[in-house]
GROMACS .gro file of C-alpha atoms in nm:
model
  368
    1MET     CA    1  -0.610   0.927   0.346
    2LYS     CA    2  -0.908   1.161   0.333
    3VAL     CA    3  -1.283   1.126   0.290
    4ASN     CA    4  -1.447   1.453   0.195
    5GLY     CA    5  -1.138   1.628   0.327
    6THR     CA    6  -1.131   1.448   0.665
    7PRO     CA    7  -0.843   1.205   0.732
    8TYR     CA    8  -0.939   0.846   0.813
    9ARG     CA    9  -0.783   0.508   0.859
   10THR     CA   10  -0.988   0.199   0.780
   11ILE     CA   11  -0.977   0.075   1.140
   12TRP     CA   12  -0.912   0.252   1.469
   13LEU     CA   13  -0.974   0.228   1.843
   14GLY     CA   14  -1.294   0.396   1.955
   15GLY     CA   15  -1.307   0.688   2.192
   16ASP     CA   16  -1.381   0.456   2.483
   17LYS     CA   17  -1.045   0.281   2.420
   18ALA     CA   18  -1.227  -0.053   2.423
   19THR     CA   19  -1.439  -0.085   2.109
   20VAL     CA   20  -1.305  -0.081   1.755
   21GLU     CA   21  -1.442   0.127   1.468
   22ILE     CA   22  -1.421   0.042   1.098
   23ILE     CA   23  -1.543   0.173   0.765
   24ASP     CA   24  -1.819  -0.064   0.652
   25GLN     CA   25  -1.703  -0.125   0.297
   26ARG     CA   26  -2.024  -0.304   0.196
   27LYS     CA   27  -2.194   0.036   0.187
   28LEU     CA   28  -1.945   0.207  -0.043
   29PRO     CA   29  -1.947   0.395  -0.273
   30HIS     CA   30  -2.301   0.517  -0.214
   31LYS     CA   31  -2.287   0.553   0.165
   32PHE     CA   32  -2.001   0.620   0.404
   33VAL     CA   33  -2.083   0.424   0.719
   34ILE     CA   34  -1.874   0.367   1.030
   35ALA     CA   35  -1.945   0.043   1.216
   36ARG     CA   36  -1.849  -0.040   1.575
   37LEU     CA   37  -1.708  -0.377   1.682
   38GLU     CA   38  -1.750  -0.468   2.047
   39THR     CA   39  -1.706  -0.846   2.058
   40LEU     CA   40  -1.507  -1.131   1.907
   41LYS     CA   41  -1.821  -1.245   1.724
   42GLN     CA   42  -1.861  -0.906   1.558
   43ALA     CA   43  -1.494  -0.903   1.451
   44CYS     CA   44  -1.538  -1.247   1.295
   45THR     CA   45  -1.850  -1.131   1.113
   46ALA     CA   46  -1.675  -0.819   0.985
   47ILE     CA   47  -1.399  -1.029   0.828
   48ARG     CA   48  -1.616  -1.315   0.699
   49GLU     CA   49  -1.887  -1.095   0.551
   50MET     CA   50  -1.638  -0.844   0.412
   51TRP     CA   51  -1.723  -0.536   0.608
   52VAL     CA   52  -1.345  -0.519   0.589
   53ARG     CA   53  -1.136  -0.685   0.318
   54GLY     CA   54  -0.787  -0.681   0.176
   55ALA     CA   55  -0.512  -0.894   0.326
   56PRO     CA   56  -0.341  -0.625   0.540
   57LEU     CA   57  -0.670  -0.493   0.678
   58ILE     CA   58  -0.792  -0.846   0.752
   59GLY     CA   59  -0.475  -0.898   0.954
   60ALA     CA   60  -0.521  -0.575   1.148
   61THR     CA   61  -0.887  -0.655   1.214
   62ALA     CA   62  -0.793  -1.001   1.338
   63ALA     CA   63  -0.544  -0.845   1.580
   64TYR     CA   64  -0.809  -0.610   1.714
   65GLY     CA   65  -1.049  -0.905   1.728
   66MET     CA   66  -0.807  -1.081   1.961
   67ALA     CA   67  -0.797  -0.768   2.176
   68LEU     CA   68  -1.177  -0.758   2.192
   69ALA     CA   69  -1.175  -1.122   2.298
   70MET     CA   70  -0.921  -1.057   2.573
   71ARG     CA   71  -1.135  -0.772   2.700
   72LEU     CA   72  -1.417  -1.015   2.781
   73ASP     CA   73  -1.235  -1.343   2.843
   74PRO     CA   74  -0.856  -1.332   2.888
   75SER     CA   75  -0.834  -1.696   3.000
   76ASP     CA   76  -0.639  -1.965   2.815
   77ASN     CA   77  -0.965  -2.102   2.679
   78GLY     CA   78  -1.070  -1.754   2.568
   79LEU     CA   79  -0.740  -1.705   2.388
   80SER     CA   80  -0.763  -2.041   2.212
   81GLU     CA   81  -1.124  -1.986   2.110
   82ALA     CA   82  -1.050  -1.639   1.975
   83TYR     CA   83  -0.762  -1.769   1.764
   84ASP     CA   84  -0.964  -2.056   1.620
   85ARG     CA   85  -1.277  -1.854   1.543
   86LEU     CA   86  -1.086  -1.573   1.372
   87TYR     CA   87  -0.867  -1.817   1.179
   88GLU     CA   88  -1.173  -1.979   1.023
   89THR     CA   89  -1.314  -1.655   0.878
   90ARG     CA   90  -1.113  -1.633   0.552
   91PRO     CA   91  -0.883  -1.906   0.412
   92THR     CA   92  -0.668  -1.729   0.153
   93ALA     CA   93  -0.521  -1.408   0.296
   94VAL     CA   94  -0.208  -1.511   0.485
   95ASN     CA   95  -0.201  -1.187   0.690
   96LEU     CA   96  -0.485  -1.334   0.894
   97ARG     CA   97  -0.272  -1.624   1.014
   98TRP     CA   98   0.033  -1.399   1.053
   99ALA     CA   99  -0.149  -1.154   1.281
  100LEU     CA  100  -0.311  -1.429   1.486
  101ASP     CA  101   0.018  -1.613   1.532
  102ASP     CA  102   0.183  -1.288   1.637
  103MET     CA  103  -0.088  -1.212   1.892
  104ARG     CA  104  -0.096  -1.565   2.033
  105ALA     CA  105   0.282  -1.575   2.074
  106LEU     CA  106   0.267  -1.247   2.267
  107LEU     CA  107  -0.029  -1.331   2.488
  108THR     CA  108   0.025  -1.698   2.574
  109PRO     CA  109   0.311  -1.644   2.826
  110LEU     CA  110   0.128  -1.359   3.002
  111LYS     CA  111  -0.098  -1.386   3.303
  112ALA     CA  112  -0.467  -1.347   3.228
  113ASP     CA  113  -0.488  -1.004   3.390
  114GLN     CA  114  -0.204  -0.878   3.165
  115ARG     CA  115  -0.348  -0.991   2.834
  116ARG     CA  116  -0.608  -0.722   2.773
  117GLN     CA  117  -0.368  -0.430   2.782
  118ALA     CA  118  -0.099  -0.616   2.588
  119ALA     CA  119  -0.346  -0.720   2.318
  120TYR     CA  120  -0.474  -0.370   2.257
  121ALA     CA  121  -0.121  -0.230   2.249
  122ARG     CA  122   0.002  -0.489   1.999
  123ALA     CA  123  -0.304  -0.452   1.776
  124GLN     CA  124  -0.233  -0.079   1.757
  125GLN     CA  125   0.131  -0.153   1.671
  126ILE     CA  126   0.027  -0.389   1.392
  127ALA     CA  127  -0.197  -0.118   1.247
  128ASP     CA  128   0.078   0.145   1.271
  129GLU     CA  129   0.334  -0.091   1.117
  130ASP     CA  130   0.100  -0.156   0.824
  131VAL     CA  131   0.075   0.217   0.755
  132GLU     CA  132   0.455   0.246   0.750
  133ILE     CA  133   0.492  -0.062   0.527
  134CYS     CA  134   0.242   0.070   0.275
  135SER     CA  135   0.396   0.417   0.274
  136ASN     CA  136   0.734   0.263   0.194
  137ILE     CA  137   0.584   0.052  -0.084
  138GLY     CA  138   0.447   0.376  -0.223
  139GLU     CA  139   0.788   0.541  -0.222
  140PHE     CA  140   0.961   0.255  -0.404
  141GLY     CA  141   0.676   0.218  -0.650
  142LYS     CA  142   0.668   0.591  -0.718
  143HIS     CA  143   1.015   0.566  -0.875
  144LEU     CA  144   0.886   0.302  -1.120
  145ILE     CA  145   0.603   0.532  -1.225
  146GLU     CA  146   0.842   0.824  -1.257
  147ALA     CA  147   1.074   0.614  -1.476
  148ALA     CA  148   0.780   0.526  -1.703
  149TRP     CA  149   0.689   0.895  -1.722
  150VAL     CA  150   1.044   0.994  -1.816
  151LYS     CA  151   1.057   0.716  -2.077
  152LYS     CA  152   0.744   0.862  -2.238
  153GLY     CA  153   0.903   1.206  -2.254
  154ARG     CA  154   0.733   1.350  -1.944
  155PRO     CA  155   0.389   1.405  -2.099
  156GLY     CA  156   0.146   1.631  -1.918
  157ALA     CA  157  -0.200   1.532  -1.803
  158ALA     CA  158  -0.351   1.669  -2.123
  159ASP     CA  159  -0.131   1.428  -2.320
  160GLY     CA  160  -0.229   1.128  -2.110
  161GLY     CA  161   0.048   1.122  -1.851
  162VAL     CA  162   0.128   0.772  -1.725
  163ASN     CA  163  -0.152   0.520  -1.772
  164ILE     CA  164  -0.163   0.251  -1.504
  165LEU     CA  165  -0.398  -0.045  -1.496
  166THR     CA  166  -0.499  -0.199  -1.164
  167HIS     CA  167  -0.728  -0.485  -1.067
  168CYS     CA  168  -0.959  -0.514  -0.766
  169ASN     CA  169  -0.892  -0.277  -0.476
  170ALA     CA  170  -0.544  -0.265  -0.327
  171GLY     CA  171  -0.571   0.092  -0.207
  172TRP     CA  172  -0.602   0.234   0.142
  173LEU     CA  173  -0.938   0.061   0.186
  174ALA     CA  174  -0.758  -0.275   0.165
  175THR     CA  175  -0.501  -0.176   0.427
  176VAL     CA  176  -0.495   0.050   0.732
  177ASP     CA  177  -0.380   0.345   0.519
  178TRP     CA  178  -0.207   0.425   0.184
  179GLY     CA  179  -0.266   0.084   0.025
  180THR     CA  180  -0.031  -0.147  -0.164
  181ALA     CA  181  -0.087  -0.126  -0.540
  182LEU     CA  182  -0.236   0.223  -0.517
  183ALA     CA  183   0.022   0.364  -0.275
  184PRO     CA  184   0.276   0.427  -0.555
  185ILE     CA  185   0.001   0.599  -0.754
  186TYR     CA  186  -0.088   0.828  -0.463
  187LYS     CA  187   0.278   0.910  -0.403
  188ALA     CA  188   0.336   0.983  -0.772
  189HIS     CA  189   0.025   1.200  -0.792
  190ASP     CA  190   0.129   1.393  -0.482
  191ALA     CA  191   0.476   1.445  -0.637
  192GLY     CA  192   0.320   1.611  -0.941
  193ILE     CA  193   0.358   1.321  -1.185
  194PRO     CA  194   0.047   1.312  -1.406
  195VAL     CA  195  -0.111   0.970  -1.368
  196HIS     CA  196  -0.430   0.816  -1.498
  197VAL     CA  197  -0.565   0.485  -1.368
  198TRP     CA  198  -0.761   0.226  -1.563
  199VAL     CA  199  -0.980   0.068  -1.293
  200ASP     CA  200  -1.104  -0.283  -1.362
  201GLU     CA  201  -1.459  -0.315  -1.232
  202THR     CA  202  -1.353  -0.651  -1.082
  203ARG     CA  203  -1.650  -0.881  -1.081
  204PRO     CA  204  -1.806  -1.040  -0.891
  205ARG     CA  205  -1.799  -0.789  -0.603
  206ASN     CA  206  -1.702  -0.489  -0.818
  207GLN     CA  207  -1.433  -0.382  -0.575
  208GLY     CA  208  -1.257  -0.184  -0.845
  209ALA     CA  209  -1.566   0.006  -0.956
  210SER     CA  210  -1.704   0.052  -0.605
  211LEU     CA  211  -1.390   0.100  -0.397
  212SER     CA  212  -1.084   0.185  -0.609
  213ALA     CA  213  -1.267   0.443  -0.818
  214TRP     CA  214  -1.419   0.596  -0.506
  215GLU     CA  215  -1.095   0.634  -0.313
  216LEU     CA  216  -0.902   0.756  -0.620
  217MET     CA  217  -1.168   1.022  -0.671
  218GLN     CA  218  -1.146   1.122  -0.304
  219HIS     CA  219  -0.774   1.183  -0.356
  220GLY     CA  220  -0.820   1.362  -0.689
  221VAL     CA  221  -0.646   1.100  -0.904
  222PRO     CA  222  -0.786   1.079  -1.260
  223ASN     CA  223  -0.931   0.736  -1.329
  224THR     CA  224  -1.162   0.551  -1.565
  225VAL     CA  225  -1.361   0.239  -1.479
  226ILE     CA  226  -1.346  -0.036  -1.743
  227VAL     CA  227  -1.507  -0.376  -1.770
  228ASP     CA  228  -1.273  -0.656  -1.670
  229ASN     CA  229  -1.231  -0.780  -2.025
  230ALA     CA  230  -1.120  -0.444  -2.168
  231GLY     CA  231  -0.766  -0.452  -2.030
  232GLY     CA  232  -0.617  -0.662  -2.308
  233HIS     CA  233  -0.764  -0.434  -2.574
  234LEU     CA  234  -0.615  -0.126  -2.408
  235MET     CA  235  -0.276  -0.294  -2.385
  236GLN     CA  236  -0.282  -0.392  -2.752
  237HIS     CA  237  -0.342  -0.030  -2.848
  238GLY     CA  238  -0.066   0.121  -2.634
  239ARG     CA  239  -0.295   0.275  -2.376
  240VAL     CA  240  -0.141   0.106  -2.071
  241ASP     CA  241   0.213   0.189  -1.958
  242LEU     CA  242   0.231  -0.046  -1.661
  243CYS     CA  243   0.014  -0.260  -1.438
  244ILE     CA  244   0.021  -0.263  -1.058
  245VAL     CA  245  -0.189  -0.506  -0.856
  246GLY     CA  246  -0.198  -0.623  -0.496
  247THR     CA  247  -0.170  -0.967  -0.337
  248ASP     CA  248  -0.345  -1.166  -0.067
  249ARG     CA  249  -0.078  -1.433  -0.041
  250THR     CA  250   0.260  -1.465  -0.209
  251ALA     CA  251   0.453  -1.790  -0.228
  252ALA     CA  252   0.820  -1.787  -0.131
  253SER     CA  253   0.895  -1.861  -0.496
  254GLY     CA  254   0.732  -1.535  -0.610
  255ASP     CA  255   0.397  -1.672  -0.730
  256VAL     CA  256   0.120  -1.427  -0.639
  257CYS     CA  257  -0.237  -1.495  -0.534
  258ASN     CA  258  -0.473  -1.204  -0.590
  259LYS     CA  259  -0.835  -1.131  -0.679
  260ILE     CA  260  -0.976  -1.354  -0.952
  261GLY     CA  261  -0.884  -1.219  -1.295
  262THR     CA  262  -0.536  -1.100  -1.203
  263TYR     CA  263  -0.378  -1.392  -1.388
  264LEU     CA  264  -0.552  -1.295  -1.711
  265LYS     CA  265  -0.424  -0.937  -1.684
  266ALA     CA  266  -0.071  -1.068  -1.631
  267LEU     CA  267  -0.101  -1.283  -1.944
  268ALA     CA  268  -0.217  -0.986  -2.151
  269ALA     CA  269   0.062  -0.767  -2.014
  270HIS     CA  270   0.322  -1.034  -2.091
  271ASP     CA  271   0.194  -1.070  -2.447
  272ASN     CA  272   0.217  -0.695  -2.503
  273GLY     CA  273   0.550  -0.633  -2.330
  274ILE     CA  274   0.396  -0.421  -2.052
  275PRO     CA  275   0.556  -0.422  -1.705
  276PHE     CA  276   0.344  -0.604  -1.448
  277TYR     CA  277   0.420  -0.519  -1.083
  278VAL     CA  278   0.277  -0.640  -0.754
  279GLY     CA  279   0.256  -0.424  -0.441
  280LEU     CA  280   0.376  -0.668  -0.177
  281PRO     CA  281   0.379  -0.604   0.199
  282SER     CA  282   0.607  -0.863   0.357
  283PRO     CA  283   0.340  -1.008   0.592
  284THR     CA  284   0.166  -1.145   0.280
  285ILE     CA  285   0.465  -1.367   0.198
  286ASP     CA  286   0.399  -1.729   0.291
  287TRP     CA  287   0.746  -1.873   0.333
  288THR     CA  288   0.599  -2.222   0.373
  289VAL     CA  289   0.458  -2.230   0.019
  290GLU     CA  290   0.673  -2.287  -0.289
  291ASP     CA  291   0.419  -2.362  -0.564
  292GLY     CA  292   0.145  -2.103  -0.546
  293VAL     CA  293  -0.077  -2.263  -0.809
  294ARG     CA  294  -0.075  -2.597  -0.633
  295ASP     CA  295  -0.056  -2.505  -0.266
  296ILE     CA  296  -0.239  -2.176  -0.202
  297PRO     CA  297  -0.602  -2.247  -0.099
  298ILE     CA  298  -0.850  -2.062  -0.320
  299GLU     CA  299  -1.157  -1.938  -0.137
  300GLU     CA  300  -1.491  -2.020  -0.298
  301ARG     CA  301  -1.758  -1.780  -0.180
  302ASP     CA  302  -2.136  -1.776  -0.196
  303ALA     CA  303  -2.278  -1.791  -0.548
  304THR     CA  304  -2.508  -1.496  -0.478
  305GLU     CA  305  -2.207  -1.265  -0.516
  306VAL     CA  306  -2.213  -1.367  -0.882
  307THR     CA  307  -2.589  -1.389  -0.939
  308VAL     CA  308  -2.692  -1.072  -0.753
  309MET     CA  309  -2.559  -0.719  -0.793
  310SER     CA  310  -2.611  -0.412  -0.576
  311GLY     CA  311  -2.651  -0.065  -0.718
  312GLN     CA  312  -2.811   0.274  -0.685
  313THR     CA  313  -3.136   0.337  -0.868
  314ARG     CA  314  -3.227   0.664  -1.039
  315ASP     CA  315  -3.423   0.774  -0.735
  316GLY     CA  316  -3.117   0.732  -0.515
  317ASN     CA  317  -3.213   0.407  -0.343
  318VAL     CA  318  -2.959   0.125  -0.315
  319THR     CA  319  -3.101  -0.216  -0.399
  320ASP     CA  320  -3.002  -0.568  -0.502
  321VAL     CA  321  -3.102  -0.717  -0.836
  322ARG     CA  322  -3.071  -1.070  -0.971
  323ILE     CA  323  -2.889  -1.079  -1.308
  324VAL     CA  324  -2.920  -1.448  -1.404
  325PRO     CA  325  -3.220  -1.672  -1.482
  326ASP     CA  326  -3.400  -1.830  -1.189
  327GLY     CA  327  -3.235  -2.159  -1.106
  328ALA     CA  328  -2.907  -2.076  -1.280
  329LYS     CA  329  -2.598  -2.216  -1.107
  330ALA     CA  330  -2.292  -2.001  -1.046
  331ALA     CA  331  -1.936  -2.065  -0.925
  332ASN     CA  332  -1.757  -1.799  -0.726
  333PHE     CA  333  -1.381  -1.847  -0.709
  334ALA     CA  334  -1.246  -1.546  -0.520
  335PHE     CA  335  -0.877  -1.560  -0.621
  336ASP     CA  336  -0.635  -1.690  -0.880
  337VAL     CA  337  -0.257  -1.733  -0.884
  338THR     CA  338  -0.022  -1.551  -1.121
  339PRO     CA  339   0.297  -1.753  -1.180
  340ARG     CA  340   0.619  -1.564  -1.111
  341ARG     CA  341   0.734  -1.581  -1.475
  342PHE     CA  342   0.469  -1.324  -1.568
  343ILE     CA  343   0.564  -1.073  -1.295
  344THR     CA  344   0.813  -0.796  -1.369
  345GLY     CA  345   0.883  -0.713  -1.006
  346LEU     CA  346   0.755  -0.721  -0.650
  347ILE     CA  347   0.732  -0.380  -0.482
  348THR     CA  348   0.800  -0.433  -0.113
  349GLU     CA  349   0.863  -0.202   0.181
  350ARG     CA  350   1.235  -0.272   0.143
  351GLY     CA  351   1.266  -0.225  -0.232
  352VAL     CA  352   1.174  -0.388  -0.561
  353SER     CA  353   1.274  -0.750  -0.612
  354LYS     CA  354   1.247  -1.011  -0.882
  355ALA     CA  355   0.956  -1.249  -0.840
  356SER     CA  356   1.170  -1.533  -0.711
  357ARG     CA  357   1.283  -1.694  -0.389
  358ALA     CA  358   1.628  -1.544  -0.438
  359GLY     CA  359   1.482  -1.197  -0.490
  360LEU     CA  360   1.261  -1.211  -0.183
  361SER     CA  361   1.531  -1.375   0.030
  362ALA     CA  362   1.773  -1.096  -0.053
  363LEU     CA  363   1.531  -0.839   0.086
  364PHE     CA  364   1.411  -1.046   0.382
  365PRO     CA  365   1.702  -1.270   0.482
  366GLU     CA  366   1.575  -1.299   0.839
  367LYS     CA  367   1.252  -1.459   0.711
  368ALA     CA  368   1.403  -1.679   0.441
   0.00000   0.00000   0.00000
């Protein structure tokens, strides 16, 4: 995707072919900053403190983190330490474990002097594979948007086009490129289908308002930021044609874990008969989990993400402000689980399936 007309991925190998460069998403939308990762410690910090975020990008960053570790210490102890330290950074996104398991399986049988080159090569492959997966999700999802447009009588942009509601950020900033939930929107827009996106602000970190709105604007896709609680109202009044969200971990049964508040949007969509889709890259499927509500660990993050907000002042400075009384307590649950019965379909890189074990197994028999 492009930033001010220049194509970027969210993570890439630096010019020295040793360090890794990322877009520091904490600075968006007010500043576009590229950060350099040189060590395992820095890769862990980038994931834990959300310089990067989104399940697919976390996985890619973890893979590059393993490569950075092998650059400095390719021993068995170095490999074990790198795996453990990266694994501890974020508990919910299953791509983290998937990427680390993949890298460890590749590197363990190799001699120490072979691990550095192999790690960098595989990390690059994981990044490239993510781009292809997300592009394919976009193609399959585009057909769903086109069908909704045809059903409405092919209205032009002046007549509203197709109105899509999304939650959090599941665009290219959450992946290596293209995105999951937003990939179908980009593909539809590029194909000339008039789309308009309702962007949930997505408290507490405002990843919709700060990230989704920013990247949609960079691509020229019409969008409107709304407060999180406005979605149900819009659905009641016929102003949403379909919902598309992302996922950080999906149970084998079809239950989906995504940014906190996704469950409430699914309930509103179900009540109003609005299709509710999930952009689902297969590495986010946890085939070991059947009951998502019971078995997916929900990350609880620092309360300051709820009590403090960052924004740009009238004079252009970016600052943090406290929005609750001194001494107020806050809980910060990062994710919730949407049961499969409220999901219309899962948009994967191999097609659209029902939110069920049978549906996912039919598309990924080698995993099931």
